[in-house]
Amino acid sequence: MKIDVLTLFPEMLEGVFGASILGKARNSGIVSLGAVNFRDYAVNKHNTVDDYPYGGGGGMVLQAEPIFAAVEDIAKGAAVKPRVILMCPQGETFTQRKAEELSKESHLIFICGHYEGYDERIREHLVDDELSIGDYVLTGGELPAMVMIDSVVRLLPGVLGNELSAVTDSFSTGLLEYPHYTRPASFRGWDVPEVLVSGHHARIDSWRREQSLLRTLDRRPELLEQVELTERERVWLAQQRKERNQQ
């Protein structure tokens, strides 16, 4: 996979791209990570990329010309059209499902804005997705882009040491992930659940499924509406809800 980030502050991405899982993925050739300063594509002698909004108002608006030029330059000669993603608080909320979708692409371009906003023609004629990491506003799109890139890259084959890790993550199954334990088996009087040290894999799988259902019920019950459940699980969850309401 190739990932390019259009930004006015490429130095913000250097540490993240070179460290931990992302750094290993880049060094091993699984992913190419690049930061492009779209100020280099400014069309005026002052190298400005923003201007006052037509109609007046506060703040400055990013111009269409440099961003279009940067994307077109990056995409020049590409065998497959890159998927262009705009970082925007108005966009679709980023989810694990979206990360899985993006991980199947061969080339992603993230556009990170600053100032008051974007020239609307960028949204209408250049980008494929507008994405947000939550209902709040940041000073720029670099932090959301780094969050999304980390989430996507870890799903690529060969990136994680254990390929099952990504499969069982919270949200990958539609449920929150079950609890984990490691050595020692007893710590300050708190013991690891007996089933996990039993060596009985079918019982362990059943326990983990029930724990995922319970954790989702307690913390994110709305997620259960989108999960495929067996009839037994539906009855069991109804009983769990009843018991919780009586407490």
Tab-separated table of C-alpha atoms in Angstrom, residues 53-207:
chain	number	residue	atom	x	y	z
A	53	PRO	CA	-13.887	33.709	1.844
A	54	TYR	CA	-16.218	35.149	-0.765
A	55	GLY	CA	-19.151	36.774	0.977
A	56	GLY	CA	-17.090	37.709	4.010
A	57	GLY	CA	-16.793	36.010	7.376
A	58	GLY	CA	-14.095	35.086	9.831
A	59	GLY	CA	-11.060	32.972	9.058
A	60	MET	CA	-9.259	31.935	5.913
A	61	VAL	CA	-10.216	29.241	3.396
A	62	LEU	CA	-7.831	26.781	1.739
A	63	GLN	CA	-7.676	27.325	-2.012
A	64	ALA	CA	-8.554	24.636	-4.508
A	65	GLU	CA	-5.607	25.143	-6.903
A	66	PRO	CA	-2.676	23.898	-4.776
A	67	ILE	CA	-4.565	20.911	-3.400
A	68	PHE	CA	-5.816	19.824	-6.817
A	69	ALA	CA	-2.313	20.239	-8.228
A	70	ALA	CA	-0.723	18.187	-5.428
A	71	VAL	CA	-3.189	15.323	-5.740
A	72	GLU	CA	-2.882	15.246	-9.529
A	73	ASP	CA	0.915	15.250	-9.309
A	74	ILE	CA	0.936	12.372	-6.824
A	75	ALA	CA	-1.541	10.380	-8.914
A	76	LYS	CA	0.325	10.989	-12.177
A	77	GLY	CA	1.178	7.707	-13.843
A	78	ALA	CA	-0.521	5.584	-11.175
A	79	ALA	CA	-1.919	2.285	-12.440
A	80	VAL	CA	-4.890	2.606	-10.087
A	81	LYS	CA	-6.618	5.849	-9.168
A	82	PRO	CA	-5.797	6.747	-5.549
A	83	ARG	CA	-8.615	7.037	-3.042
A	84	VAL	CA	-8.631	10.634	-1.811
A	85	ILE	CA	-9.769	11.275	1.750
A	86	LEU	CA	-10.542	14.683	3.225
A	87	MET	CA	-10.063	15.185	6.960
A	88	CYS	CA	-13.158	17.081	8.048
A	89	PRO	CA	-15.228	17.309	11.290
A	90	GLN	CA	-18.356	17.300	9.100
A	91	GLY	CA	-17.420	13.942	7.569
A	92	GLU	CA	-18.497	10.375	8.193
A	93	THR	CA	-17.313	9.117	11.579
A	94	PHE	CA	-14.334	6.798	11.163
A	95	THR	CA	-14.936	3.227	12.372
A	96	GLN	CA	-13.181	-0.125	12.386
A	97	ARG	CA	-15.367	-1.157	9.469
A	98	LYS	CA	-14.117	1.860	7.497
A	99	ALA	CA	-10.533	0.964	8.387
A	100	GLU	CA	-11.094	-2.541	7.030
A	101	GLU	CA	-12.556	-1.080	3.833
A	102	LEU	CA	-9.622	1.293	3.323
A	103	SER	CA	-7.075	-1.453	4.029
A	104	LYS	CA	-8.109	-3.108	0.757
A	105	GLU	CA	-7.033	-0.059	-1.298
A	106	SER	CA	-3.618	0.159	-2.958
A	107	HIS	CA	-3.132	3.939	-2.670
A	108	LEU	CA	-4.621	6.418	-0.200
A	109	ILE	CA	-4.213	10.192	-0.162
A	110	PHE	CA	-5.190	12.071	3.007
A	111	ILE	CA	-5.797	15.823	2.804
A	112	CYS	CA	-5.205	17.703	6.063
A	113	GLY	CA	-6.700	21.156	6.294
A	114	HIS	CA	-6.174	24.156	8.545
A	115	TYR	CA	-7.805	27.538	8.970
A	116	GLU	CA	-11.557	28.024	8.546
A	117	GLY	CA	-12.180	25.329	5.959
A	118	TYR	CA	-11.818	24.177	2.357
A	119	ASP	CA	-12.931	25.663	-0.921
A	120	GLU	CA	-16.125	23.691	-1.562
A	121	ARG	CA	-14.898	22.590	-4.999
A	122	ILE	CA	-12.373	20.333	-3.260
A	123	ARG	CA	-15.236	18.413	-1.661
A	124	GLU	CA	-17.345	18.350	-4.804
A	125	HIS	CA	-14.790	17.429	-7.438
A	126	LEU	CA	-11.649	15.935	-5.874
A	127	VAL	CA	-12.257	13.737	-2.838
A	128	ASP	CA	-13.831	10.299	-2.489
A	129	ASP	CA	-14.446	10.368	1.269
A	130	GLU	CA	-14.838	12.947	4.022
A	131	LEU	CA	-13.904	11.422	7.375
A	132	SER	CA	-13.895	12.556	10.998
A	133	ILE	CA	-12.665	10.931	14.213
A	134	GLY	CA	-15.339	12.555	16.354
A	135	ASP	CA	-17.700	15.424	16.955
A	136	TYR	CA	-15.104	17.995	17.902
A	137	VAL	CA	-12.772	20.377	16.078
A	138	LEU	CA	-8.963	20.275	16.029
A	139	THR	CA	-6.491	22.846	14.729
A	140	GLY	CA	-5.713	20.673	11.716
A	141	GLY	CA	-6.252	17.316	10.061
A	142	GLU	CA	-2.854	15.773	10.811
A	143	LEU	CA	-3.810	14.072	14.088
A	144	PRO	CA	-6.968	12.467	12.636
A	145	ALA	CA	-4.992	11.336	9.577
A	146	MET	CA	-2.357	9.693	11.769
A	147	VAL	CA	-5.070	7.928	13.777
A	148	MET	CA	-6.684	6.570	10.619
A	149	ILE	CA	-3.397	5.551	9.019
A	150	ASP	CA	-2.366	3.623	12.131
A	151	SER	CA	-5.744	1.878	12.192
A	152	VAL	CA	-5.529	0.942	8.499
A	153	VAL	CA	-1.878	-0.133	8.304
A	154	ARG	CA	-2.106	-2.556	11.220
A	155	LEU	CA	-4.694	-4.509	9.189
A	156	LEU	CA	-2.316	-5.127	6.278
A	157	PRO	CA	-0.994	-8.691	5.963
A	158	GLY	CA	2.367	-9.123	7.652
A	159	VAL	CA	2.219	-5.965	9.783
A	160	LEU	CA	1.224	-7.523	13.111
A	161	GLY	CA	3.224	-10.385	14.587
A	162	ASN	CA	0.035	-12.367	15.211
A	163	GLU	CA	-2.453	-12.202	12.335
A	164	LEU	CA	-5.298	-13.100	14.734
A	165	SER	CA	-4.758	-9.919	16.752
A	166	ALA	CA	-6.580	-7.688	14.279
A	167	VAL	CA	-9.357	-10.234	13.750
A	168	THR	CA	-10.302	-10.330	17.430
A	169	ASP	CA	-9.929	-6.609	18.139
A	170	SER	CA	-12.842	-4.649	19.529
A	171	PHE	CA	-15.286	-3.685	16.746
A	172	SER	CA	-13.779	-6.115	14.206
A	173	THR	CA	-16.469	-8.646	15.133
A	174	GLY	CA	-19.038	-5.959	15.867
A	175	LEU	CA	-18.533	-6.576	19.596
A	176	LEU	CA	-16.129	-5.216	22.180
A	177	GLU	CA	-13.196	-7.506	22.822
A	178	TYR	CA	-13.204	-9.984	25.708
A	179	PRO	CA	-10.909	-9.544	28.778
A	180	HIS	CA	-7.287	-10.676	28.637
A	181	TYR	CA	-5.046	-12.109	31.364
A	182	THR	CA	-1.385	-13.150	31.573
A	183	ARG	CA	1.060	-14.455	34.205
A	184	PRO	CA	0.982	-14.709	37.162
A	185	ALA	CA	-2.180	-16.770	37.488
A	186	SER	CA	-2.808	-15.209	40.886
A	187	PHE	CA	-1.987	-11.585	41.694
A	188	ARG	CA	-2.799	-10.014	45.071
A	189	GLY	CA	-5.526	-12.562	45.539
A	190	TRP	CA	-7.106	-11.923	42.129
A	191	ASP	CA	-7.106	-15.126	40.098
A	192	VAL	CA	-7.279	-15.669	36.362
A	193	PRO	CA	-10.654	-17.257	35.435
A	194	GLU	CA	-10.350	-21.016	35.740
A	195	VAL	CA	-11.574	-21.655	32.226
A	196	LEU	CA	-8.567	-19.854	30.709
A	197	VAL	CA	-6.082	-22.223	32.353
A	198	SER	CA	-8.165	-25.340	31.677
A	199	GLY	CA	-6.697	-26.014	28.232
A	200	HIS	CA	-10.234	-26.699	26.960
A	201	HIS	CA	-10.319	-24.622	23.778
A	202	ALA	CA	-14.035	-24.985	23.090
A	203	ARG	CA	-14.887	-23.790	26.611
A	204	ILE	CA	-12.408	-20.922	26.259
A	205	ASP	CA	-13.971	-19.830	22.952
A	206	SER	CA	-17.442	-19.978	24.508
A	207	TRP	CA	-16.308	-17.962	27.549
